[in-house]
XYZ file of C-alpha atoms in Angstrom:
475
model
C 0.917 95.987 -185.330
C 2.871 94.957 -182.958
C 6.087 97.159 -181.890
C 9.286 94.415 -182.469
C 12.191 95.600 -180.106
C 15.908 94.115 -179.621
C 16.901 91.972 -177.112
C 19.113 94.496 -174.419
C 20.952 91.569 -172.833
C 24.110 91.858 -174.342
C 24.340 95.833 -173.955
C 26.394 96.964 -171.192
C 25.608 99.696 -168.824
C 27.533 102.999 -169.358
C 29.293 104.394 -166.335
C 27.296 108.122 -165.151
C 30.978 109.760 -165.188
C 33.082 107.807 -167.525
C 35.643 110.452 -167.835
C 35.728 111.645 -164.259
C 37.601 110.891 -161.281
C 34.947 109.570 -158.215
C 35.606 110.286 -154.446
C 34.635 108.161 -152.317
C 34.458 108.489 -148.153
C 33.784 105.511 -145.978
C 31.977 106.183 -142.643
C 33.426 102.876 -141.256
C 31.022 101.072 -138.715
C 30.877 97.511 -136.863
C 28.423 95.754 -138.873
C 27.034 98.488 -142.195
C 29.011 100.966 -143.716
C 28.537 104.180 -145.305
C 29.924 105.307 -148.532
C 29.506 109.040 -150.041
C 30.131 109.768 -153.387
C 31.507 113.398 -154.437
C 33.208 114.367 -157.995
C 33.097 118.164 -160.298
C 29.549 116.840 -161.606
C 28.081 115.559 -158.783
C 28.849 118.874 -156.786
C 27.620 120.673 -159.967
C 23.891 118.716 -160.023
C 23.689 118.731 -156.293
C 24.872 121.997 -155.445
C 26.606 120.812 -151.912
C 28.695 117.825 -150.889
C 26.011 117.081 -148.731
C 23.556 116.328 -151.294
C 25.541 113.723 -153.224
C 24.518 110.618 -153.077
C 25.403 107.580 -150.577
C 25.424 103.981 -150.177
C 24.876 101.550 -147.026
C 26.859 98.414 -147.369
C 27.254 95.454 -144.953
C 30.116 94.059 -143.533
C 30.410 91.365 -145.210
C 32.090 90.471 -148.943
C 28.670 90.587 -150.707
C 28.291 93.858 -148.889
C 31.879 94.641 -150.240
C 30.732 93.635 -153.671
C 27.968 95.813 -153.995
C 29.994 98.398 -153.376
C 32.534 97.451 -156.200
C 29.171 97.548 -158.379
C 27.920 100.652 -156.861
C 31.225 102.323 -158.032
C 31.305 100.928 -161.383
C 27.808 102.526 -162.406
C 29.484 106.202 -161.647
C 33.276 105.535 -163.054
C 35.501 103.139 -163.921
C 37.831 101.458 -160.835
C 40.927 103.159 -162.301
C 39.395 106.619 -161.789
C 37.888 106.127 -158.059
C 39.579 107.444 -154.989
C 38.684 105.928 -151.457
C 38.881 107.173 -148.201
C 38.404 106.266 -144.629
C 39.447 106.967 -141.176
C 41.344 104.743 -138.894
C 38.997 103.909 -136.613
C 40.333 100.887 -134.743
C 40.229 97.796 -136.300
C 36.879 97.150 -138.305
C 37.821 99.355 -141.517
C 41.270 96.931 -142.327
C 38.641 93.856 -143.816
C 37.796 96.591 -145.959
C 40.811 98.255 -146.897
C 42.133 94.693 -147.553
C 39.672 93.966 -150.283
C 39.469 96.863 -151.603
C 43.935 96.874 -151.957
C 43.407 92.950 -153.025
C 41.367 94.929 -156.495
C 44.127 97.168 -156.243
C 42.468 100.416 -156.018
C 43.541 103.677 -154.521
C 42.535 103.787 -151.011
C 43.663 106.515 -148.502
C 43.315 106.747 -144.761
C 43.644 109.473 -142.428
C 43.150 110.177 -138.444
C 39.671 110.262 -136.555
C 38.487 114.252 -137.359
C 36.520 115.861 -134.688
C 33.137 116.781 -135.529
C 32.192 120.578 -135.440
C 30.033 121.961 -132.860
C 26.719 121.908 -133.388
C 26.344 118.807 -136.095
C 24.209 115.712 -135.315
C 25.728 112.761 -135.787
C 24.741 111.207 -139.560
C 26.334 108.618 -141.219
C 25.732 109.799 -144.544
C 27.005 113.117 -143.735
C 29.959 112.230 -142.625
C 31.038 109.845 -145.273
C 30.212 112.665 -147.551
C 32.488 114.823 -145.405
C 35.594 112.504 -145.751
C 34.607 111.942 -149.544
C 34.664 115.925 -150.060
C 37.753 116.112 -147.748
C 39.707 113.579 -150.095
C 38.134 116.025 -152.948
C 39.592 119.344 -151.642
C 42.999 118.053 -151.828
C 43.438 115.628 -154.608
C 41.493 117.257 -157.159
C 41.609 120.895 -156.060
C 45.477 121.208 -154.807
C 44.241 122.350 -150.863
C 46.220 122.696 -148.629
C 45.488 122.370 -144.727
C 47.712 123.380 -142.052
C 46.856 121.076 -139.558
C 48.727 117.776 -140.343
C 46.409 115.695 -138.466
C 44.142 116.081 -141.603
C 46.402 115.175 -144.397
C 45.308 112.169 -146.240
C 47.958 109.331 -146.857
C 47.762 106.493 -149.484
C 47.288 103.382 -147.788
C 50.105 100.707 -149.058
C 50.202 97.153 -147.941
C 52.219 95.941 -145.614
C 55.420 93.801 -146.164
C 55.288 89.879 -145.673
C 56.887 90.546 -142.627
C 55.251 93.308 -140.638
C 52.164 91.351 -141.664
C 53.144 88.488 -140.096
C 54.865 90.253 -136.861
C 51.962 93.058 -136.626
C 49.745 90.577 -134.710
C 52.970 88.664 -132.714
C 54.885 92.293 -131.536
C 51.661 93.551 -130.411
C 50.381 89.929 -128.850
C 54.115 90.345 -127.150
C 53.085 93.619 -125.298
C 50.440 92.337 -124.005
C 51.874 89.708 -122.270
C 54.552 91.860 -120.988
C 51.927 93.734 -119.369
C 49.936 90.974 -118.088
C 53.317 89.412 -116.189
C 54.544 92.727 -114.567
C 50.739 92.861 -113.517
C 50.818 89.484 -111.973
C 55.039 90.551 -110.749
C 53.398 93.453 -109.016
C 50.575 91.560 -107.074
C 52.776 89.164 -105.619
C 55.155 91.388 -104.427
C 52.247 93.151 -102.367
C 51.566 89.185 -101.048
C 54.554 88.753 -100.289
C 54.839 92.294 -98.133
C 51.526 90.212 -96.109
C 52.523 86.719 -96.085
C 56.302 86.946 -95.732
C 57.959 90.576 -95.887
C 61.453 89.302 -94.271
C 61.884 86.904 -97.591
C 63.032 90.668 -99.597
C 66.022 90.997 -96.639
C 67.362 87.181 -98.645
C 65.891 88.001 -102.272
C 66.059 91.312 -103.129
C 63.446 90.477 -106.302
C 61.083 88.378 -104.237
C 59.612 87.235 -107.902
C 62.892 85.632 -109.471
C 62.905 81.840 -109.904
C 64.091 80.650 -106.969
C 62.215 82.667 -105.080
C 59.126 81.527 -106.521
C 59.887 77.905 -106.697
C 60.304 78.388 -102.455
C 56.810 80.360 -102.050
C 54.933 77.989 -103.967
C 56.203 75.379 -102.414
C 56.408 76.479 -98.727
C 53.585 79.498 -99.270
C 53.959 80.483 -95.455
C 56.527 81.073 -92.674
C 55.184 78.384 -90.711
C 55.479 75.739 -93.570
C 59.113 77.301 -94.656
C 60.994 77.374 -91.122
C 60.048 73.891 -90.691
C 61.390 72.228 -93.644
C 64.949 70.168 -93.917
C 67.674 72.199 -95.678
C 68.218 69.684 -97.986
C 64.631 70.161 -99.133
C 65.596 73.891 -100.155
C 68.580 73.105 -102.046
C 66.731 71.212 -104.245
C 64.578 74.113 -105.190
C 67.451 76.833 -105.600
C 68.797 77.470 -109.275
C 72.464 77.073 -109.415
C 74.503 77.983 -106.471
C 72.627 80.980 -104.787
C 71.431 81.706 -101.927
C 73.962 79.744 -100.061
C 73.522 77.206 -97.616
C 74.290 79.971 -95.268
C 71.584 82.371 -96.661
C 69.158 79.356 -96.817
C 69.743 78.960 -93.031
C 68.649 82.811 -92.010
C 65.307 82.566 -94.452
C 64.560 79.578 -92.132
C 65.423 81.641 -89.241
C 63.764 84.667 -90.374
C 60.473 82.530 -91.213
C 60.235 81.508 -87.834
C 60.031 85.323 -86.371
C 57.931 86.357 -89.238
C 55.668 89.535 -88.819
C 53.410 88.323 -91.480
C 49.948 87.296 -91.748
C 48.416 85.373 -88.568
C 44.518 85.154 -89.822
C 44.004 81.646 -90.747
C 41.120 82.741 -92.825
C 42.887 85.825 -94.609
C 46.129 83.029 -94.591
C 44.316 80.939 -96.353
C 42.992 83.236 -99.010
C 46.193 84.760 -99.481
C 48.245 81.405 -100.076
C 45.403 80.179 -102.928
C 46.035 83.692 -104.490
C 49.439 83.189 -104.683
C 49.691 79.898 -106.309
C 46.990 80.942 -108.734
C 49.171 83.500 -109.942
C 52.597 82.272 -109.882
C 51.256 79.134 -112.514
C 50.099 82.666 -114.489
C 53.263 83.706 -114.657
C 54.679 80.381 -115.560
C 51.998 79.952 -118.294
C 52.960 83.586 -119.354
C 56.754 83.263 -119.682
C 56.346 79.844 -121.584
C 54.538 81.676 -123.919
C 56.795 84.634 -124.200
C 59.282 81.956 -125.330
C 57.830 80.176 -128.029
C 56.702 84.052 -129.433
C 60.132 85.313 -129.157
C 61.557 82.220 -131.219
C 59.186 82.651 -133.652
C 59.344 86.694 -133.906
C 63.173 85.564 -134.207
C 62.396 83.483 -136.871
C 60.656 85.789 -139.333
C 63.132 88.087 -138.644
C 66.001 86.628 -139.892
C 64.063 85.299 -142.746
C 62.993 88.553 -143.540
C 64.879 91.557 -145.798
C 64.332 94.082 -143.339
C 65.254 92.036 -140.530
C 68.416 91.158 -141.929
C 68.928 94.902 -142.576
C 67.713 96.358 -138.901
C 69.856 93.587 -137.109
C 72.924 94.641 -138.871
C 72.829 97.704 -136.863
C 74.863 97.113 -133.562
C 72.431 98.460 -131.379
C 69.263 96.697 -132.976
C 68.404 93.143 -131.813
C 65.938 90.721 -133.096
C 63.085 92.115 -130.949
C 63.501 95.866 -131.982
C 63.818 94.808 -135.722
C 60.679 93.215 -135.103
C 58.744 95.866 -133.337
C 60.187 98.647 -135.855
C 59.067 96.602 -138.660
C 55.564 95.769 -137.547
C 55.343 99.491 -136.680
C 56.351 100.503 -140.092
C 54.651 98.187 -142.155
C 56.173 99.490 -145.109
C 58.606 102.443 -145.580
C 57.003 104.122 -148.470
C 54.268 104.608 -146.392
C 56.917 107.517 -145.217
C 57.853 110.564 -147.435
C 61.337 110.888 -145.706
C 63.382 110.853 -142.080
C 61.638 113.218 -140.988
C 58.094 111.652 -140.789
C 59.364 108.070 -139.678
C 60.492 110.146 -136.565
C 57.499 112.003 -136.272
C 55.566 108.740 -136.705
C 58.216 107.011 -133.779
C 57.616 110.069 -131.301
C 61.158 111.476 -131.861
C 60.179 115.235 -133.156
C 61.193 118.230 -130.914
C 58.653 120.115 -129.754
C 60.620 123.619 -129.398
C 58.845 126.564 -127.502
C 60.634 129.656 -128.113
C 60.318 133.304 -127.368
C 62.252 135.695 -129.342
C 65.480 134.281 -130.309
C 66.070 132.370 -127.413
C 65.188 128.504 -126.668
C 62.799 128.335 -123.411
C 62.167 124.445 -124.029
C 62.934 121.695 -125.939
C 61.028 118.195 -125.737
C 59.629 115.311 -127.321
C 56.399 115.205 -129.237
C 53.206 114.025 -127.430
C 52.385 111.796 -130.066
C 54.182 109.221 -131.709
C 53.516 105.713 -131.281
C 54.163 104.779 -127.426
C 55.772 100.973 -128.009
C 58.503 102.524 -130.742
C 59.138 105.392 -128.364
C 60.165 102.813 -125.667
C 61.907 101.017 -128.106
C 64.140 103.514 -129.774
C 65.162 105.367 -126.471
C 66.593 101.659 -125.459
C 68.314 101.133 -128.954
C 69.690 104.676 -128.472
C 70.530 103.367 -124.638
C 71.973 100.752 -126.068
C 73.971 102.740 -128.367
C 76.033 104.823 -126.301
C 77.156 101.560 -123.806
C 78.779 99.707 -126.396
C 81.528 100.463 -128.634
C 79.748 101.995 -131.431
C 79.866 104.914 -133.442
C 76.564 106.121 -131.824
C 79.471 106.167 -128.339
C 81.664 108.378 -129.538
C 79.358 110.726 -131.427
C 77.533 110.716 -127.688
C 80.656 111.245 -125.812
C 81.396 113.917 -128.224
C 78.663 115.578 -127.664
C 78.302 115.895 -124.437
C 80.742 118.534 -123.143
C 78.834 121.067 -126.012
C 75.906 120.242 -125.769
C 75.384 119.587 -121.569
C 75.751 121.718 -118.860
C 78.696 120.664 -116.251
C 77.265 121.038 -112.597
C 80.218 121.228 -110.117
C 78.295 119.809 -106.975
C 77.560 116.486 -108.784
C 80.984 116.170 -110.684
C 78.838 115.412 -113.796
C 77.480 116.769 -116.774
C 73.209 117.056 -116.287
C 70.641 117.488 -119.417
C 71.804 114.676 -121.150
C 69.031 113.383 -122.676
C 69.080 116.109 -125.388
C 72.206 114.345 -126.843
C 70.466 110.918 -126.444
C 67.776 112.513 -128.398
C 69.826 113.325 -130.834
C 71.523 109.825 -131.183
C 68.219 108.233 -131.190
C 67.383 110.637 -134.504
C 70.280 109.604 -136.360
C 69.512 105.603 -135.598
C 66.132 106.523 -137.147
C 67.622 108.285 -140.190
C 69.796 105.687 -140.692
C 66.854 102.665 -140.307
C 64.813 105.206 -143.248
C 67.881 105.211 -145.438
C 68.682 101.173 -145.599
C 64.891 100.069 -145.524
C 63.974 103.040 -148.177
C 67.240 102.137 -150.473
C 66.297 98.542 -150.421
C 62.268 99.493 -151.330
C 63.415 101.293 -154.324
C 65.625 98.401 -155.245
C 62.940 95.732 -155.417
C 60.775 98.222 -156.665
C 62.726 98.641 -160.049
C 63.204 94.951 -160.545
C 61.637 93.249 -163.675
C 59.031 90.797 -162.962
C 60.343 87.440 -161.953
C 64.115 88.738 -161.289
C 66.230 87.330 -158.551
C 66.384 90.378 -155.774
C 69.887 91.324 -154.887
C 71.244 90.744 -151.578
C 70.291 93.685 -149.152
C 72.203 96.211 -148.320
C 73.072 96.148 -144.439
C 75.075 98.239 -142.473
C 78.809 99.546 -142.772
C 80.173 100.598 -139.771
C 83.828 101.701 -142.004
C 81.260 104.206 -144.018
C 79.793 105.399 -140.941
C 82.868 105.906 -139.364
C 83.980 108.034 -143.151
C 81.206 110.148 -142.515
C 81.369 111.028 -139.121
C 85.074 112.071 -140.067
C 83.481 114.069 -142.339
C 83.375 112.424 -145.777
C 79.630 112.919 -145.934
C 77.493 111.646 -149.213
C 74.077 112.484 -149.190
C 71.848 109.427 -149.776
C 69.552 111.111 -152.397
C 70.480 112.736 -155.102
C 70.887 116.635 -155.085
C 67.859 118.700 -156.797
C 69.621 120.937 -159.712
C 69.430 124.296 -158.395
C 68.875 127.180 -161.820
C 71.320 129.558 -162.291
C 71.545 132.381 -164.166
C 75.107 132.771 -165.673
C 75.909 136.478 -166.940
C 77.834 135.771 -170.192
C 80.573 139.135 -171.735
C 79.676 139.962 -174.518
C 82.855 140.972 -177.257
């Protein structure tokens, strides 16, 4: 007889750990990954974290898919936790998709590998998984921050857009002072008396006159009239004109017709570089302009006085979103603001500013807070305040020295301030019904500033409810 049996096709396969929560590390690589799987029963079949099973993936969305799959036969996608290191660039395709399915995925720095460990793929993917393990499920703490695991959020519509343009920005910047740097050094061969007429031998003028009269020679013999056409405005004068020609004509600069030669094709070369370069410095500042003022937080950031268009820009890309910060306190960590104290006893040997940090906001929020204290702001008076208590007044110099401990602390309170607006609005739009209008944002009020810097101080959050024990008479 012959054994009749029922069609399986429209069962459905049971996830291994259906009631479980699933950690998952990502060992993130150029072109395969590695993912490591590590929950209660996996460590309880296996016995170590390095046991558990692992899966290779490609880079690639069918890769990424058969990872989704992979998951699903262990747990559902509510109950999976994800982690991965930050390892340049090629883990954010996957941290995209994997937000897009909106899962729970958590990234934390590059972790040294101990001594005396090969380098495995597998092991280490099972290392971040059981990392992510220790602390979610089991409450651990670690006392090195560097190892703390943060939930990844997505970024706003803004800082996505500006991420790429802020950071395309810097680059540039670098690549003209570069190309600013090597023709001053030509210019200290071809022509070192132009610096006694322009002072910044790379300012317009002066480089509409070297590219077209690249030597001496070919400047001292040219009509005046010739010159004026090239000069921007009024300056140099006629007069000033007249001495470059005279001081081309006794020029100590370079004789070699060969190395003269060389010199003058490296010059032009670079000066259309840094023509190309500050065309397209242009068009990206008027459209990192643009999305700022189109933007929420760019309306908020430029309502501070000392915050232009550019900084709102670069703090926003930075940021990416503010609840990726728990308070202040980390968004100054994160800008390389935190004081690094080094103390002995009860007395202050040294005070200075964290070693880490991101480098481009450091730049930027020491010239907001620059900014700050030369105009009439709040920020000013605070600062000139300040100084007298805070500064030591040297009598040879008529002048107070270690200021930049109060610029320090001006710089803080611009970052406090920049957490408080962005993280007020955040909330805001985050308790909206679906499809509501947002409210206007909330910008900046220099009258409330100035109320609590005369001392009518309200805290921005609200006050935790301390318990009290009240002793009650008894009659």
């Amino acid at each position: 007889m012959t054994k009749h049996t029922s069609n399986p096709s429209h069962l459905k396969p049971v996830p291994q750990l259906a009631h479980e929560s699933l950690y998952i590390g990502v060992d993130v690589g150029k072109s395969k990954h590695v993912a490591g799987f590590v929950s209660t029963t996996l460590l309880h079949r296996y016995l170590r974290f390095e046991g558990c099973p692992a899966f290779v993936f490609e880079q690639s969305r069918e890769g990424f898919r058969s990872l989704v799959e992979r998951i699903q036969a262990f747990t559902p996608l509510e109950q999976c936790f994800i982690i991965m290191e930050q390892t340049g660039h090629y883990h954010k395709p996957l941290e995209q998709y994997l937000l897009e399915l909106d899962l729970c995925v958590y990234v934390m720095h590059v972790q040294r590998r101990p001594a005396g460990l090969l380098k495995t793929d597998k092991r280490d993917a099972l290392g971040l998984a059981n990392h992510l393990y220790n602390q979610l499920e089991k409450g651990i703490q670690v006392a090195d921050k560097l190892q703390l695991v943060r939930r990844a959020i997505p970024p706003t519509e803004a800082a996505a857009q500006l991420k790429s343009l802020t950071r395309h920005r810097y680059e540039l910047i670098q690549e003209s002072t570069q190309r600013k740097n090597k023709l001053t050094s030509l210019c200290d061969e071809l022509f070192p008396e132009l610096t006694q007429i322009f002072k910044n031998p790379n300012l317009p003028t002066a480089l509409a006159i070297r590219e077209a009269f690249p030597t001496p020679a070919a400047l001292a013999g040219v009509a005046l009239t010739a010159l004026r056409q090239l000069r921007r405005g009024c300056r140099p004068s006629d007069a000033d004109l007249l001495r470059l020609q005279q001081l081309a004509s006794t020029s100590i600069g370079i004789k070699d017709a060969g190395r003269l030669r060389g010199l003058v094709f490296e010059q032009n070369q670079l000066i259309k570089e840094l023509k190309l370069i500050a065309d397209h410095l242009e068009q990206l500042d008027a459209e990192i302009c643009r999305i700022v003022e189109q933007s929420r937080e760019g309306q908020i950031l430029t309502s501070i006085p000392p915050i232009g268009p550019l900084q709102a820009a670069a703090i926003i890309a930075s940021i990416g979103s503010i609840a990726n910060f728990r308070n202040a306190a980390a968004l100054k960590a994160y800008f390389g603001w935190a004081p690094t104290i080094r103390q002995s006893g009860t007395t202050y040997n040294a005070t200075a500013l964290t070693p880490g940090g991101s480098r481009l906001m450091k730049k930027t929020m020491y010239l907001v807070a620059w900014t700050a204290i030369r105009t009439e702001t709040e920020w000013a008076k605070i600062y000139e305040r300040l100084v007298p208590l805070k500064c030591r007044y040297d009598e040879k110099l008529q002048g107070y020295k270690g200021k930049g401990i109060v610029l320090g602390r001006i710089a803080g309170q611009i970052i406090s301030l920049v957490y408080t607006l962005l993280r007020r609005d955040y909330e805001r739009l985050s308790h909206l019904a679906p499809g509501a209008k947002p409210p206007d944002p909330q910008l900046y009020d220099p009258a409330l500033h100035r109320k609590h810097r005369l001392g009518q101080y309200q805290a921005h959050h609200e006050r935790k409810v301390v318990n009290q024990v009240v002793l009650h008479s008894v009659l």
